Each structure stands twice: as C-alpha cells, then as structure tokens.
Amino acid sequence: MEIIPAIDILNGYVVHAKGGERAKYKRLKSWLTQFSDPFELIYNFKLLGFKKVYLADLDSILKCEMNIELYKRLNQIVPLMLDIGIRTLDQISVLFDVHIQNIIIATETLPSLKFASDILSIYSPEYFAVSIDLKAGKILSSVKELINLKPEEALKLFKSIGYLKALVIDLHNVGRFKLMDPLLIRKLVETGVDVIIGGGVKDISDILKLDYLGVKGVLVASSLHKKTLTVDELKEYGFL
C-alpha cells in the first residue's frame, strides 16, 4: 500500500485543509515548512522517502487559474498526482506537455460523463485516476447521473467507462482525524478498481486498518504535520 502526502495550494501557498471549508483554509504551519512554501514541503517529503505527492491546486479548481510552471517545477522534485479541476481536453494536453503523468479527473469539476469517456478515447487510462469527491458521504458533482449515486455505484460506473484507479476523498473528514466508514471502504475495494482513500487518517492504526481492507493507497496530511503519524512508524511497518 502506497502512502502519499497530500498538499493543498491556495494563492500560491500551502494551506491547512480542514472539513472542506475552503474559505477558512489558513496557511499551513508545520515542522516540514517554515513559510507554507510548496517547494520546501515537497523537497522535505522527498528527503523523508516519499515517492509521490498528491497536489490539489485550489486556485485552478476554484478560479480556473492554472500555474503550469509551478506544476512543472514541483513534478521535477517528486512525481505529482495533480488535481487542477480538469474541465477541458486542452488542460490535459498542457499537463502532458510538462510531463505530469498522474492526472486527477474529479467529480467536483467534471462537466459530464461524456467528457470522462472522451478522455479515454484519446489517452491511456494509466495516466489518470478518477476522484470520487464526497461531502459527508454524498457525491460532490454537477453531473446529474452522479449526484444520487452511492460512492461504490459511481466507482462501478467509472470502471465501466475504463478508469482503473480512483481516489475517494470525503472532504468533511479532511483534517479531522475521522476515518471513512470501513464498510464503505470494503464496498469500494470490491469494485476491482485500485482505490486510494483520502481524509481522516490519524495514526498508524488507521494505516494498518486501510491496508487490511485492501486499499492501494492512502493520502495523508494533517497526521504528518501534527506528528500523530511518524515516518519512523511508516518505515517500521514497511510502508516507506
């Protein structure tokens, strides 16, 4: 199981994500970065042994303000899983131009299911992961076919389109140390899609639970910054 540090960027700075209430996000204070600097943080993650970093660019997701040079430079330090709120094929083309090869297609910003299908008619699914974005268990999306689905039903739908990997992130749990319902996680894993869980991981016991449930990866942030989960523990159990 892969442990993937998660970073949220707003106005060019790393912010502390909590509960999905983005208007209240403040600059991150952490032993891993003095100045909420994404370069310093990602470089330190690399030094600690992490092989990949998940990055959500809220400037792009909320305001459609892409920062291509930032993505390019950060990706040269550690490969990114990048969520910029993909809405067009042109955005994907630009990301490929700067060698981003783990692109997130998120339900929150997805314009239509046809668009999700169009992507895979052009590109290989190995470069993409769908993100099932939740708020207190409900799917965040403007796509009418998705709104009333259960998360595992949405995952099956994206699998039928051709997606092989998925993040499932409950924004309500982010930064709050409340793990997703294990029964839901089991249902997600049973779809046969490679599942990465995000939101609510507190400590090594949560990591071990998720590993037991069969997920392929876990996003972690607050637990690293607050040291409720340590690099030594991750190494002790063979996750790093």
GROMACS .gro file of C-alpha atoms in nm:
model
  240
    1MET     CA    1   0.000   0.000   0.000
    2GLU     CA    2   0.131   0.341  -0.101
    3ILE     CA    3   0.141   0.634   0.143
    4ILE     CA    4   0.100   0.963  -0.043
    5PRO     CA    5   0.140   1.302   0.126
    6ALA     CA    6  -0.132   1.548   0.024
    7ILE     CA    7  -0.085   1.919  -0.036
    8ASP     CA    8  -0.348   2.189  -0.096
    9ILE     CA    9  -0.232   2.515  -0.254
   10LEU     CA   10  -0.427   2.842  -0.241
   11ASN     CA   11  -0.293   3.178  -0.360
   12GLY     CA   12   0.040   3.007  -0.419
   13TYR     CA   13   0.085   2.890  -0.059
   14VAL     CA   14   0.031   2.555   0.111
   15VAL     CA   15  -0.282   2.571   0.325
   16HIS     CA   16  -0.420   2.356   0.605
   17ALA     CA   17  -0.725   2.179   0.466
   18LYS     CA   18  -0.999   2.106   0.716
   19GLY     CA   19  -1.354   1.989   0.661
   20GLY     CA   20  -1.369   2.111   0.301
   21GLU     CA   21  -1.442   2.467   0.420
   22ARG     CA   22  -1.203   2.625   0.172
   23ALA     CA   23  -1.290   2.986   0.256
   24LYS     CA   24  -1.148   2.919   0.603
   25TYR     CA   25  -0.826   2.749   0.496
   26LYS     CA   26  -0.522   2.917   0.652
   27ARG     CA   27  -0.156   2.891   0.556
   28LEU     CA   28  -0.003   2.571   0.683
   29LYS     CA   29   0.208   2.578   0.997
   30SER     CA   30   0.425   2.270   1.013
   31TRP     CA   31   0.765   2.139   1.114
   32LEU     CA   32   0.801   2.046   0.746
   33THR     CA   33   0.785   2.401   0.609
   34GLN     CA   34   0.858   2.735   0.774
   35PHE     CA   35   0.686   2.957   0.519
   36SER     CA   36   0.398   2.749   0.376
   37ASP     CA   37   0.619   2.701   0.072
   38PRO     CA   38   0.523   2.417  -0.165
   39PHE     CA   39   0.882   2.370  -0.287
   40GLU     CA   40   1.023   2.337   0.064
   41LEU     CA   41   0.745   2.099   0.165
   42ILE     CA   42   0.772   1.872  -0.137
   43TYR     CA   43   1.152   1.864  -0.112
   44ASN     CA   44   1.124   1.759   0.253
   45PHE     CA   45   0.874   1.488   0.161
   46LYS     CA   46   1.130   1.358  -0.089
   47LEU     CA   47   1.403   1.360   0.177
   48LEU     CA   48   1.176   1.159   0.409
   49GLY     CA   49   1.141   0.890   0.143
   50PHE     CA   50   0.802   0.956  -0.016
   51LYS     CA   51   0.791   0.867  -0.385
   52LYS     CA   52   0.480   1.060  -0.490
   53VAL     CA   53   0.280   1.362  -0.373
   54TYR     CA   54  -0.088   1.447  -0.426
   55LEU     CA   55  -0.138   1.815  -0.507
   56ALA     CA   56  -0.472   1.996  -0.523
   57ASP     CA   57  -0.435   2.341  -0.675
   58LEU     CA   58  -0.734   2.528  -0.535
   59ASP     CA   59  -0.650   2.835  -0.743
   60SER     CA   60  -0.721   2.626  -1.052
   61ILE     CA   61  -1.008   2.424  -0.904
   62LEU     CA   62  -1.195   2.730  -0.774
   63LYS     CA   63  -1.078   3.008  -1.007
   64CYS     CA   64  -0.953   2.826  -1.319
   65GLU     CA   65  -0.607   2.981  -1.267
   66MET     CA   66  -0.354   2.720  -1.376
   67ASN     CA   67   0.011   2.760  -1.274
   68ILE     CA   68   0.191   2.543  -1.527
   69GLU     CA   69   0.541   2.650  -1.426
   70LEU     CA   70   0.467   2.556  -1.064
   71TYR     CA   71   0.343   2.210  -1.161
   72LYS     CA   72   0.644   2.155  -1.387
   73ARG     CA   73   0.899   2.251  -1.121
   74LEU     CA   74   0.732   2.058  -0.838
   75ASN     CA   75   0.696   1.749  -1.056
   76GLN     CA   76   1.072   1.759  -1.120
   77ILE     CA   77   1.127   1.714  -0.745
   78VAL     CA   78   0.874   1.436  -0.685
   79PRO     CA   79   0.613   1.297  -0.928
   80LEU     CA   80   0.275   1.460  -0.867
   81MET     CA   81  -0.076   1.325  -0.860
   82LEU     CA   82  -0.232   1.651  -0.971
   83ASP     CA   83  -0.587   1.779  -0.930
   84ILE     CA   84  -0.642   2.113  -1.103
   85GLY     CA   85  -1.015   2.066  -1.158
   86ILE     CA   86  -0.992   1.926  -1.511
   87ARG     CA   87  -1.273   2.062  -1.729
   88THR     CA   88  -1.125   2.055  -2.081
   89LEU     CA   89  -0.904   1.840  -2.302
   90ASP     CA   90  -0.675   2.140  -2.353
   91GLN     CA   91  -0.589   2.137  -1.981
   92ILE     CA   92  -0.486   1.773  -2.006
   93SER     CA   93  -0.271   1.843  -2.311
   94VAL     CA   94  -0.088   2.123  -2.127
   95LEU     CA   95  -0.019   1.893  -1.829
   96PHE     CA   96   0.125   1.626  -2.057
   97ASP     CA   97   0.348   1.894  -2.213
   98VAL     CA   98   0.515   1.943  -1.871
   99HIS     CA   99   0.534   1.566  -1.807
  100ILE     CA  100   0.254   1.532  -1.550
  101GLN     CA  101   0.155   1.166  -1.576
  102ASN     CA  102  -0.082   1.122  -1.281
  103ILE     CA  103  -0.382   1.342  -1.362
  104ILE     CA  104  -0.692   1.353  -1.144
  105ILE     CA  105  -1.037   1.367  -1.303
  106ALA     CA  106  -1.257   1.486  -1.016
  107THR     CA  107  -1.634   1.455  -0.987
  108GLU     CA  108  -1.647   1.801  -0.829
  109THR     CA  109  -1.542   1.972  -1.153
  110LEU     CA  110  -1.630   1.708  -1.414
  111PRO     CA  111  -1.853   1.870  -1.680
  112SER     CA  112  -2.014   1.545  -1.799
  113LEU     CA  113  -1.977   1.168  -1.816
  114LYS     CA  114  -1.922   1.203  -2.190
  115PHE     CA  115  -1.615   1.413  -2.116
  116ALA     CA  116  -1.482   1.139  -1.885
  117SER     CA  117  -1.529   0.894  -2.171
  118ASP     CA  118  -1.377   1.128  -2.431
  119ILE     CA  119  -1.055   1.147  -2.227
  120LEU     CA  120  -1.002   0.772  -2.251
  121SER     CA  121  -1.081   0.772  -2.623
  122ILE     CA  122  -0.764   0.981  -2.665
  123TYR     CA  123  -0.533   0.882  -2.378
  124SER     CA  124  -0.443   0.562  -2.194
  125PRO     CA  125  -0.617   0.515  -1.856
  126GLU     CA  126  -0.279   0.456  -1.689
  127TYR     CA  127  -0.227   0.834  -1.676
  128PHE     CA  128  -0.549   0.909  -1.489
  129ALA     CA  129  -0.732   0.849  -1.165
  130VAL     CA  130  -1.091   0.949  -1.112
  131SER     CA  131  -1.160   1.124  -0.782
  132ILE     CA  132  -1.493   1.049  -0.618
  133ASP     CA  133  -1.532   1.368  -0.416
  134LEU     CA  134  -1.764   1.339  -0.116
  135LYS     CA  135  -1.902   1.573   0.148
  136ALA     CA  136  -2.034   1.380   0.447
  137GLY     CA  137  -2.077   1.073   0.227
  138LYS     CA  138  -2.259   1.245  -0.060
  139ILE     CA  139  -2.104   1.282  -0.405
  140LEU     CA  140  -1.998   1.635  -0.500
  141SER     CA  141  -2.081   1.685  -0.866
  142SER     CA  142  -2.288   1.887  -1.110
  143VAL     CA  143  -2.333   1.579  -1.329
  144LYS     CA  144  -2.692   1.468  -1.284
  145GLU     CA  145  -2.609   1.099  -1.340
  146LEU     CA  146  -2.373   1.105  -1.042
  147ILE     CA  147  -2.547   1.316  -0.780
  148ASN     CA  148  -2.774   1.049  -0.633
  149LEU     CA  149  -2.538   0.753  -0.665
  150LYS     CA  150  -2.366   0.583  -0.376
  151PRO     CA  151  -1.986   0.614  -0.391
  152GLU     CA  152  -1.939   0.249  -0.483
  153GLU     CA  153  -2.202   0.283  -0.759
  154ALA     CA  154  -2.018   0.582  -0.903
  155LEU     CA  155  -1.695   0.384  -0.892
  156LYS     CA  156  -1.853   0.097  -1.086
  157LEU     CA  157  -1.978   0.348  -1.343
  158PHE     CA  158  -1.631   0.495  -1.396
  159LYS     CA  159  -1.488   0.144  -1.416
  160SER     CA  160  -1.733   0.067  -1.697
  161ILE     CA  161  -1.603   0.376  -1.881
  162GLY     CA  162  -1.248   0.243  -1.845
  163TYR     CA  163  -1.092   0.403  -1.537
  164LEU     CA  164  -0.865   0.169  -1.341
  165LYS     CA  165  -0.764   0.389  -1.046
  166ALA     CA  166  -0.968   0.607  -0.813
  167LEU     CA  167  -0.928   0.837  -0.519
  168VAL     CA  168  -1.220   0.854  -0.280
  169ILE     CA  169  -1.198   1.166  -0.066
  170ASP     CA  170  -1.454   1.279   0.191
  171LEU     CA  171  -1.381   1.649   0.237
  172HIS     CA  172  -1.583   1.652   0.559
  173ASN     CA  173  -1.324   1.421   0.718
  174VAL     CA  174  -1.015   1.605   0.594
  175GLY     CA  175  -0.808   1.740   0.883
  176ARG     CA  176  -1.049   1.599   1.139
  177PHE     CA  177  -0.899   1.257   1.210
  178LYS     CA  178  -1.223   1.075   1.131
  179LEU     CA  179  -1.172   0.777   0.903
  180MET     CA  180  -1.423   0.679   0.637
  181ASP     CA  181  -1.670   0.401   0.725
  182PRO     CA  182  -1.485   0.066   0.687
  183LEU     CA  183  -1.796  -0.093   0.533
  184LEU     CA  184  -1.793   0.169   0.257
  185ILE     CA  185  -1.421   0.118   0.203
  186ARG     CA  186  -1.480  -0.256   0.166
  187LYS     CA  187  -1.750  -0.193  -0.096
  188LEU     CA  188  -1.519   0.042  -0.285
  189VAL     CA  189  -1.237  -0.214  -0.289
  190GLU     CA  190  -1.476  -0.486  -0.406
  191THR     CA  191  -1.541  -0.293  -0.730
  192GLY     CA  192  -1.199  -0.408  -0.851
  193VAL     CA  193  -1.074  -0.055  -0.907
  194ASP     CA  194  -0.743   0.039  -0.741
  195VAL     CA  195  -0.866   0.260  -0.456
  196ILE     CA  196  -0.679   0.541  -0.280
  197ILE     CA  197  -0.852   0.674   0.032
  198GLY     CA  198  -0.822   1.036   0.143
  199GLY     CA  199  -0.941   1.221   0.451
  200GLY     CA  200  -0.934   1.145   0.821
  201VAL     CA  201  -0.621   0.934   0.872
  202LYS     CA  202  -0.493   0.994   1.225
  203ASP     CA  203  -0.221   0.744   1.305
  204ILE     CA  204  -0.052   0.417   1.221
  205SER     CA  205  -0.352   0.215   1.340
  206ASP     CA  206  -0.564   0.380   1.069
  207ILE     CA  207  -0.297   0.298   0.811
  208LEU     CA  208  -0.297  -0.066   0.920
  209LYS     CA  209  -0.679  -0.081   0.902
  210LEU     CA  210  -0.677   0.054   0.547
  211ASP     CA  211  -0.405  -0.191   0.445
  212TYR     CA  212  -0.612  -0.476   0.589
  213LEU     CA  213  -0.918  -0.356   0.395
  214GLY     CA  214  -0.723  -0.383   0.071
  215VAL     CA  215  -0.688  -0.024  -0.045
  216LYS     CA  216  -0.394   0.050  -0.277
  217GLY     CA  217  -0.303   0.390  -0.134
  218VAL     CA  218  -0.372   0.647   0.136
  219LEU     CA  219  -0.349   1.026   0.130
  220VAL     CA  220  -0.205   1.175   0.449
  221ALA     CA  221  -0.151   1.536   0.555
  222SER     CA  222  -0.258   1.659   0.900
  223SER     CA  223  -0.132   1.343   1.068
  224LEU     CA  224   0.218   1.406   0.931
  225HIS     CA  225   0.221   1.775   1.016
  226LYS     CA  226   0.092   1.713   1.370
  227LYS     CA  227   0.315   1.407   1.417
  228THR     CA  228   0.030   1.172   1.511
  229LEU     CA  229   0.173   0.959   1.228
  230THR     CA  230   0.551   0.940   1.201
  231VAL     CA  231   0.792   0.846   0.926
  232ASP     CA  232   0.962   0.602   1.165
  233GLU     CA  233   0.631   0.417   1.212
  234LEU     CA  234   0.574   0.402   0.837
  235LYS     CA  235   0.923   0.258   0.789
  236GLU     CA  236   0.880   0.012   1.076
  237TYR     CA  237   0.572  -0.138   0.910
  238GLY     CA  238   0.724  -0.135   0.562
  239PHE     CA  239   0.518   0.145   0.409
  240LEU     CA  240   0.824   0.358   0.329
   0.00000   0.00000   0.00000
